[in-house]
XYZ file of C-alpha atoms in Angstrom:
486
model
C -183.208 33.841 11.497
C -180.902 31.717 8.683
C -181.290 27.858 9.860
C -177.099 26.547 9.216
C -175.879 23.861 7.480
C -173.885 20.948 9.772
C -172.744 19.351 6.866
C -170.898 21.908 5.228
C -167.392 20.403 3.855
C -165.466 23.527 5.000
C -161.822 23.355 6.155
C -161.017 20.983 8.732
C -158.584 24.107 10.961
C -159.749 27.701 10.738
C -156.680 30.831 11.847
C -158.995 31.847 14.505
C -157.091 34.385 17.160
C -159.498 34.280 20.123
C -157.089 36.879 21.142
C -155.724 39.727 19.755
C -157.268 43.698 20.207
C -159.967 43.008 17.717
C -161.738 40.393 20.479
C -163.668 42.014 23.308
C -162.267 40.473 26.584
C -165.106 39.244 29.383
C -167.402 38.670 26.062
C -169.435 35.373 25.361
C -168.209 32.269 23.631
C -170.774 32.971 20.709
C -169.109 36.926 19.747
C -165.034 35.529 20.387
C -165.417 33.329 17.746
C -167.735 36.459 15.590
C -165.247 38.868 16.535
C -162.890 35.871 15.119
C -164.075 35.316 12.162
C -165.040 38.758 11.570
C -161.315 39.955 11.669
C -160.762 36.780 10.364
C -162.760 36.868 6.875
C -161.639 40.897 6.897
C -158.033 40.278 7.467
C -157.628 38.002 3.787
C -157.078 34.256 5.700
C -160.310 33.198 3.239
C -161.342 33.921 0.439
C -164.586 35.125 -0.508
C -166.354 32.066 -1.580
C -164.295 29.277 0.658
C -166.025 26.799 2.869
C -166.440 26.948 6.269
C -165.685 24.182 8.613
C -169.416 22.658 9.987
C -170.709 23.890 13.338
C -169.020 20.478 14.822
C -165.317 20.729 13.278
C -165.197 24.715 14.278
C -166.703 23.894 18.389
C -163.769 20.985 19.214
C -161.486 23.207 17.474
C -161.907 25.855 19.324
C -163.636 24.288 22.561
C -166.999 26.303 22.262
C -170.187 24.308 23.270
C -171.935 23.624 18.982
C -174.214 26.561 19.814
C -171.157 28.658 20.765
C -170.507 28.213 17.027
C -174.022 28.089 15.200
C -175.098 31.385 16.938
C -171.170 32.461 16.065
C -173.003 31.342 12.110
C -176.281 33.230 11.888
C -174.514 36.746 13.201
C -172.265 36.059 10.524
C -175.564 35.114 7.501
C -176.749 37.846 9.590
C -174.198 40.581 9.224
C -173.599 39.123 5.555
C -169.598 37.716 5.670
C -170.902 34.075 5.321
C -173.986 33.378 3.602
C -175.255 29.514 3.329
C -177.449 26.676 1.941
C -179.415 23.961 2.886
C -177.832 20.697 1.980
C -175.129 22.049 0.396
C -173.011 24.400 3.510
C -171.936 27.280 5.013
C -169.104 30.078 2.571
C -167.401 32.900 2.722
C -169.591 35.664 0.742
C -169.100 36.359 -2.228
C -168.552 39.907 -1.981
C -167.198 41.397 1.778
C -166.777 44.236 3.530
C -162.868 45.608 2.856
C -160.250 46.889 5.876
C -159.566 49.674 4.813
C -155.263 51.026 5.262
C -155.033 52.224 8.375
C -154.477 56.090 8.029
C -150.777 57.397 8.634
C -150.701 59.291 11.603
C -149.444 62.404 11.135
C -147.185 63.758 13.512
C -148.887 67.523 15.042
C -145.787 69.582 16.301
C -147.395 71.540 19.256
C -144.541 74.541 19.988
C -144.448 74.491 24.185
C -143.922 77.983 25.007
C -140.324 78.300 26.341
C -139.479 79.015 30.406
C -136.161 79.263 30.721
C -134.694 82.760 32.033
C -134.870 85.377 29.514
C -138.045 82.797 28.281
C -141.184 85.715 27.286
C -143.888 85.509 28.537
C -143.278 84.254 31.753
C -144.525 86.244 34.608
C -144.525 85.979 38.234
C -147.848 86.574 41.089
C -147.776 87.013 45.013
C -147.981 84.229 47.402
C -150.442 86.480 49.187
C -152.339 87.506 46.133
C -152.443 83.511 45.409
C -153.662 82.675 48.723
C -156.536 86.193 48.236
C -157.397 84.484 44.624
C -157.761 81.121 46.696
C -160.401 82.385 48.896
C -161.852 84.326 46.765
C -162.192 80.907 44.153
C -163.849 79.042 47.276
C -166.317 81.506 48.526
C -167.895 81.848 45.004
C -168.011 78.094 44.741
C -169.607 77.613 48.209
C -171.728 79.894 46.962
C -172.529 78.129 43.153
C -175.161 80.180 42.058
C -178.237 79.692 39.288
C -176.047 81.772 36.937
C -173.555 78.941 36.642
C -177.054 77.189 35.205
C -177.814 79.005 31.802
C -176.663 80.610 29.300
C -174.988 84.318 29.817
C -174.349 87.531 28.511
C -171.611 87.496 25.062
C -169.613 90.044 26.359
C -169.686 88.279 30.258
C -170.730 88.415 33.527
C -171.504 92.250 34.249
C -170.000 92.282 37.912
C -167.001 91.263 36.528
C -167.596 93.743 32.966
C -168.036 96.993 35.988
C -165.032 95.938 37.678
C -162.813 96.159 34.428
C -164.955 99.599 34.278
C -163.501 101.482 36.969
C -160.047 99.955 36.704
C -159.914 100.987 33.598
C -160.981 104.708 34.822
C -158.815 105.353 37.576
C -155.495 102.788 35.839
C -155.391 104.187 32.236
C -157.131 107.306 31.611
C -160.713 105.761 30.153
C -163.915 106.326 30.696
C -166.511 103.809 29.954
C -169.632 102.336 30.692
C -169.339 98.477 31.766
C -172.386 97.698 28.439
C -169.420 98.308 26.110
C -166.594 95.607 27.877
C -166.019 92.657 26.990
C -164.990 89.984 28.207
C -162.680 87.473 25.666
C -160.234 84.359 26.896
C -157.426 87.127 25.187
C -156.105 88.426 22.499
C -155.734 87.225 20.380
C -158.799 85.772 20.785
C -160.543 89.594 20.310
C -158.654 90.045 16.864
C -160.641 87.721 15.647
C -164.499 88.814 17.350
C -164.378 92.080 16.271
C -162.729 92.146 13.797
C -164.906 89.575 11.981
C -168.057 91.570 13.159
C -166.363 95.149 11.638
C -164.123 93.930 8.343
C -164.301 92.274 5.130
C -162.834 89.665 3.756
C -159.426 90.964 2.039
C -159.704 93.953 4.026
C -156.225 96.055 4.435
C -155.518 96.571 8.336
C -151.987 98.258 9.491
C -149.468 95.950 11.408
C -146.104 97.262 12.714
C -142.991 96.758 10.908
C -141.594 95.402 13.897
C -144.629 94.068 14.874
C -145.836 91.498 17.898
C -146.381 88.293 15.305
C -148.871 86.653 16.451
C -150.916 89.706 16.244
C -150.376 89.398 12.701
C -150.181 85.534 11.753
C -154.460 85.660 13.682
C -155.117 89.058 12.043
C -154.100 87.186 7.830
C -155.019 83.447 9.919
C -159.180 85.341 9.441
C -158.471 86.142 6.069
C -158.026 90.580 6.642
C -154.506 91.744 4.287
C -151.850 93.277 6.920
C -150.161 95.939 5.452
C -146.551 96.467 7.290
C -146.208 100.289 8.715
C -142.413 100.778 9.814
C -142.196 102.046 13.300
C -139.884 104.024 14.047
C -138.502 106.328 17.826
C -142.763 108.482 17.880
C -144.493 104.954 17.108
C -145.969 103.719 14.027
C -144.857 106.330 11.113
C -148.620 107.037 10.000
C -147.718 108.927 7.162
C -145.447 105.880 5.178
C -149.674 103.327 6.420
C -150.804 106.154 4.544
C -148.500 105.385 0.768
C -149.206 102.617 1.195
C -152.340 101.995 2.311
C -154.611 104.946 2.312
C -157.983 103.158 2.799
C -156.988 100.950 5.285
C -159.848 99.522 6.900
C -158.415 98.828 10.881
C -154.856 99.520 12.496
C -153.318 97.123 15.193
C -150.839 98.969 17.107
C -149.167 99.167 20.914
C -148.873 102.466 21.928
C -148.252 102.248 25.022
C -144.366 100.567 25.366
C -144.326 99.084 21.360
C -143.269 94.939 20.638
C -140.827 94.442 20.513
C -138.454 98.204 20.151
C -139.943 99.651 23.474
C -140.842 102.481 22.047
C -143.909 104.721 23.455
C -145.872 107.177 20.827
C -146.309 109.665 20.439
C -148.333 112.061 20.960
C -147.914 114.164 18.181
C -148.018 110.177 17.007
C -152.025 109.575 18.404
C -153.073 112.101 17.430
C -152.409 111.754 13.418
C -153.363 107.815 14.416
C -156.662 108.658 15.125
C -157.144 112.059 12.724
C -155.926 109.105 9.926
C -159.156 106.535 11.132
C -161.692 109.433 11.526
C -160.832 110.175 7.757
C -160.702 106.965 6.551
C -163.724 105.601 8.725
C -161.580 102.995 10.412
C -160.712 101.460 13.535
C -157.944 101.352 16.229
C -157.450 98.078 17.306
C -154.218 99.105 21.005
C -153.268 96.285 22.505
C -151.775 97.410 26.309
C -150.868 94.726 27.205
C -148.211 95.537 29.312
C -149.049 99.340 30.396
C -149.400 97.982 34.275
C -145.711 97.803 34.332
C -144.254 101.105 33.976
C -141.010 101.590 36.005
C -140.248 105.390 35.345
C -141.771 108.367 35.497
C -146.197 108.562 34.389
C -147.625 106.452 31.417
C -149.237 108.540 28.487
C -152.813 108.440 27.765
C -154.843 105.469 26.602
C -155.537 106.003 22.820
C -158.813 104.693 23.935
C -159.077 107.853 26.638
C -157.372 110.657 23.956
C -160.439 108.491 20.809
C -163.353 108.767 23.841
C -163.918 105.356 22.495
C -164.662 106.548 18.863
C -162.753 104.586 16.678
C -160.795 102.684 19.402
C -160.957 99.434 19.970
C -158.690 98.805 23.507
C -157.447 95.339 24.056
C -156.452 94.372 27.658
C -155.190 91.331 29.115
C -155.593 89.739 32.731
C -152.242 87.328 31.613
C -149.218 89.340 32.948
C -150.679 90.993 36.004
C -152.030 87.691 37.248
C -151.890 84.586 35.530
C -151.862 83.299 31.940
C -153.962 80.113 33.512
C -156.687 82.373 33.934
C -157.330 83.031 30.246
C -159.696 86.238 30.991
C -158.633 89.007 28.541
C -161.558 91.509 27.428
C -162.177 94.600 25.423
C -163.424 98.083 25.896
C -165.139 99.376 21.981
C -167.054 102.177 20.600
C -170.585 102.524 21.180
C -170.791 101.788 16.957
C -170.041 97.772 17.135
C -171.630 96.678 21.415
C -174.117 95.459 19.050
C -172.466 93.878 16.088
C -169.520 92.088 18.704
C -171.574 91.000 20.690
C -173.573 89.163 17.589
C -170.457 88.093 16.537
C -169.028 86.923 19.739
C -172.883 84.891 20.125
C -172.477 82.970 16.796
C -168.553 82.455 17.712
C -169.118 80.681 21.578
C -171.660 81.906 22.241
C -170.607 83.702 26.108
C -167.303 83.192 28.216
C -166.752 80.920 31.268
C -168.232 82.385 34.018
C -166.435 80.477 37.324
C -163.403 82.061 37.425
C -165.466 85.731 36.578
C -166.305 86.130 39.934
C -162.752 85.771 41.948
C -161.196 88.305 39.738
C -163.760 90.337 40.348
C -162.970 90.043 44.042
C -159.528 91.067 43.351
C -160.442 93.873 41.086
C -162.728 95.438 44.316
C -160.682 94.542 47.545
C -157.647 95.895 46.504
C -155.203 92.192 46.221
C -155.059 93.135 42.040
C -153.655 96.288 42.481
C -151.536 95.112 45.882
C -150.074 91.873 43.581
C -148.808 94.573 40.116
C -147.209 97.320 43.410
C -145.020 94.460 44.412
C -144.799 92.132 41.503
C -143.897 95.785 39.757
C -139.939 95.673 42.284
C -139.312 92.592 41.345
C -139.593 93.102 37.499
C -138.015 96.339 38.163
C -134.351 94.803 39.732
C -134.863 91.735 36.821
C -135.216 95.044 34.060
C -132.071 96.370 35.996
C -129.484 93.057 36.800
C -130.249 91.681 32.375
C -129.099 95.098 31.601
C -126.724 95.735 33.902
C -125.213 91.825 32.853
C -125.712 92.001 29.123
C -124.174 95.636 29.246
C -121.057 94.720 31.444
C -120.767 91.284 30.041
C -120.139 91.638 26.193
C -118.170 93.842 26.582
C -119.492 96.956 23.632
C -120.993 94.647 21.597
C -124.251 94.391 21.809
C -126.737 97.718 22.903
C -129.089 97.964 25.334
C -131.296 100.100 26.282
C -133.409 100.360 29.378
C -136.083 100.180 29.633
C -139.186 102.254 31.302
C -142.275 100.024 30.620
C -143.441 96.220 30.076
C -141.724 92.920 30.547
C -139.165 92.421 27.872
C -136.083 94.884 26.707
C -133.668 93.918 22.623
C -130.439 94.142 23.265
C -128.707 94.752 19.904
C -125.656 94.837 17.829
C -124.274 97.913 15.888
C -126.723 98.465 12.757
C -124.289 97.480 10.530
C -123.638 93.445 11.814
C -125.501 91.504 9.072
C -127.972 89.365 11.556
C -126.593 86.195 11.867
C -124.766 86.871 14.649
C -127.874 87.195 16.318
C -128.886 83.974 14.495
C -125.338 82.553 15.526
C -125.074 83.834 19.181
C -128.655 82.287 20.815
C -127.914 79.177 19.256
C -125.225 79.158 20.743
C -125.060 79.946 24.010
C -129.180 78.214 23.819
C -130.769 81.714 24.923
C -134.131 81.539 25.259
C -136.435 85.114 24.455
C -136.491 85.534 19.855
C -134.721 87.289 17.403
C -135.232 90.700 16.722
C -135.011 89.564 12.908
C -138.128 87.306 13.742
C -140.956 90.495 14.407
C -139.923 91.760 10.448
C -142.185 91.516 8.203
C -140.882 93.965 4.858
C -138.865 96.542 6.733
C -134.784 95.309 7.169
C -134.521 93.954 9.773
C -131.721 95.302 12.647
C -129.617 92.483 14.804
C -130.471 92.180 17.772
C -132.530 89.589 20.916
C -135.860 90.068 22.095
C -135.245 88.931 26.112
C -137.957 88.670 28.484
C -136.564 89.082 32.014
C -140.871 88.236 34.508
C -141.375 85.361 35.278
C -137.743 84.291 35.863
C -134.967 84.516 39.161
C -132.180 87.271 39.384
C -129.503 84.534 39.032
C -130.861 82.349 36.339
C -130.918 85.705 34.429
C -127.958 86.972 34.997
C -126.420 83.521 33.939
C -128.526 83.532 30.782
C -127.587 87.768 29.629
C -123.384 86.246 30.491
C -123.435 83.104 28.771
C -125.411 85.123 25.650
C -122.626 87.764 26.058
C -120.223 86.261 26.088
C -121.350 84.435 22.531
C -121.989 87.506 20.953
C -118.536 88.962 21.567
C -117.881 85.502 20.040
C -120.571 85.652 16.974
C -119.598 89.216 16.586
C -115.715 88.701 15.463
C -116.860 86.227 13.522
C -119.071 87.853 10.734
C -118.146 91.594 10.887
C -114.274 90.513 9.152
C -117.313 88.899 6.349
C -119.056 91.348 6.057
C -115.466 93.667 5.511
C -113.808 90.257 2.711
């Protein structure tokens, strides 16, 4: 270590801050002094080439022992902040590290999903199901096994995949081998994995218009070109898709309960869609997100069941049937895609989390899952009827409210001749949750109205919110219609 001169003719006093945030609490005197000297030099309180006071002078100023001052000076020299010459003194180095301007912190705005009455995506789980799930989780934790200590199958545990395969066969008429099932964290995760495995950048993907905007954004962010295809009372208009993009490589559809309009894709349209997929060598992503919540009649067989998993990728999730915090979804794959998709999953995030898989499998195998669905389905039917009835009665004809036979949301619409701004003004004035119907459109002329959730909300809260929205809808209609006539 270089010898420190003690006769430096430097300043008699230094503007040292020995208590600021740059000082490590509890550090030695030498270390705290070193930090204070560095802060002073870097912040420009002393200039390059200026002399520093002799060690005795600085010891007197700070009250530290002279040895602590000498040690601090030695560190300054070693780190390039100072230089010394015997007989001349200690000086601030001619070139010192400059302090970078602290970057401005950018404000990250995270939109927290709304939870108020009429918000979409809310769920309810029966207390008995919660108790069963807690018991299953506890049992699995007590029997903690080696499977959690190693990297697993990219598709997830076989135990849960077997349970899901049994469920799909009984509930959706879809026969598949457990090896064809892959666990994911949800529908959007499934889209990213499978699209990345089977498509190339800039490939085209049909998307329903109106449709689920979050899925549409996910597909676009993955680098694929979304092609809006209109929806009518029979579902996706396949002929329009053929005209717009006959060589598209995939289609994303919600055939059981179209989001947002709620229509069910008819059998002729389903067969037409499958014919196109076979002819074009394309794949169809079937988002069957709320097929379990059917209130009237028997559901149509899943698209994947009709296709026998040749060209259809079936996607499901436990977010609505149990609760979103599980972050467990799944897909059923055509056999020809298993290898490529499994490799893509392994490259993306290796394999799913394992702790909750066993408990979810226990829910399915024990009958607790089916019992919970049966109980919450009754609650959701009551909530649906309360929402639809209140909107119809309180809007005094301003809104049309078709009652859906399936799903967890409904659509309330103005007459198509009304400008969409009426819905915007009514929703804002009422402080209502839910979505504007216009926000689900990509290219087609949007219908004026609302997409409103009824699952997971107490009926009295739904009624109050619906009455307020209906009242504001009447007011908005009175303001908008005369303006349109003028």
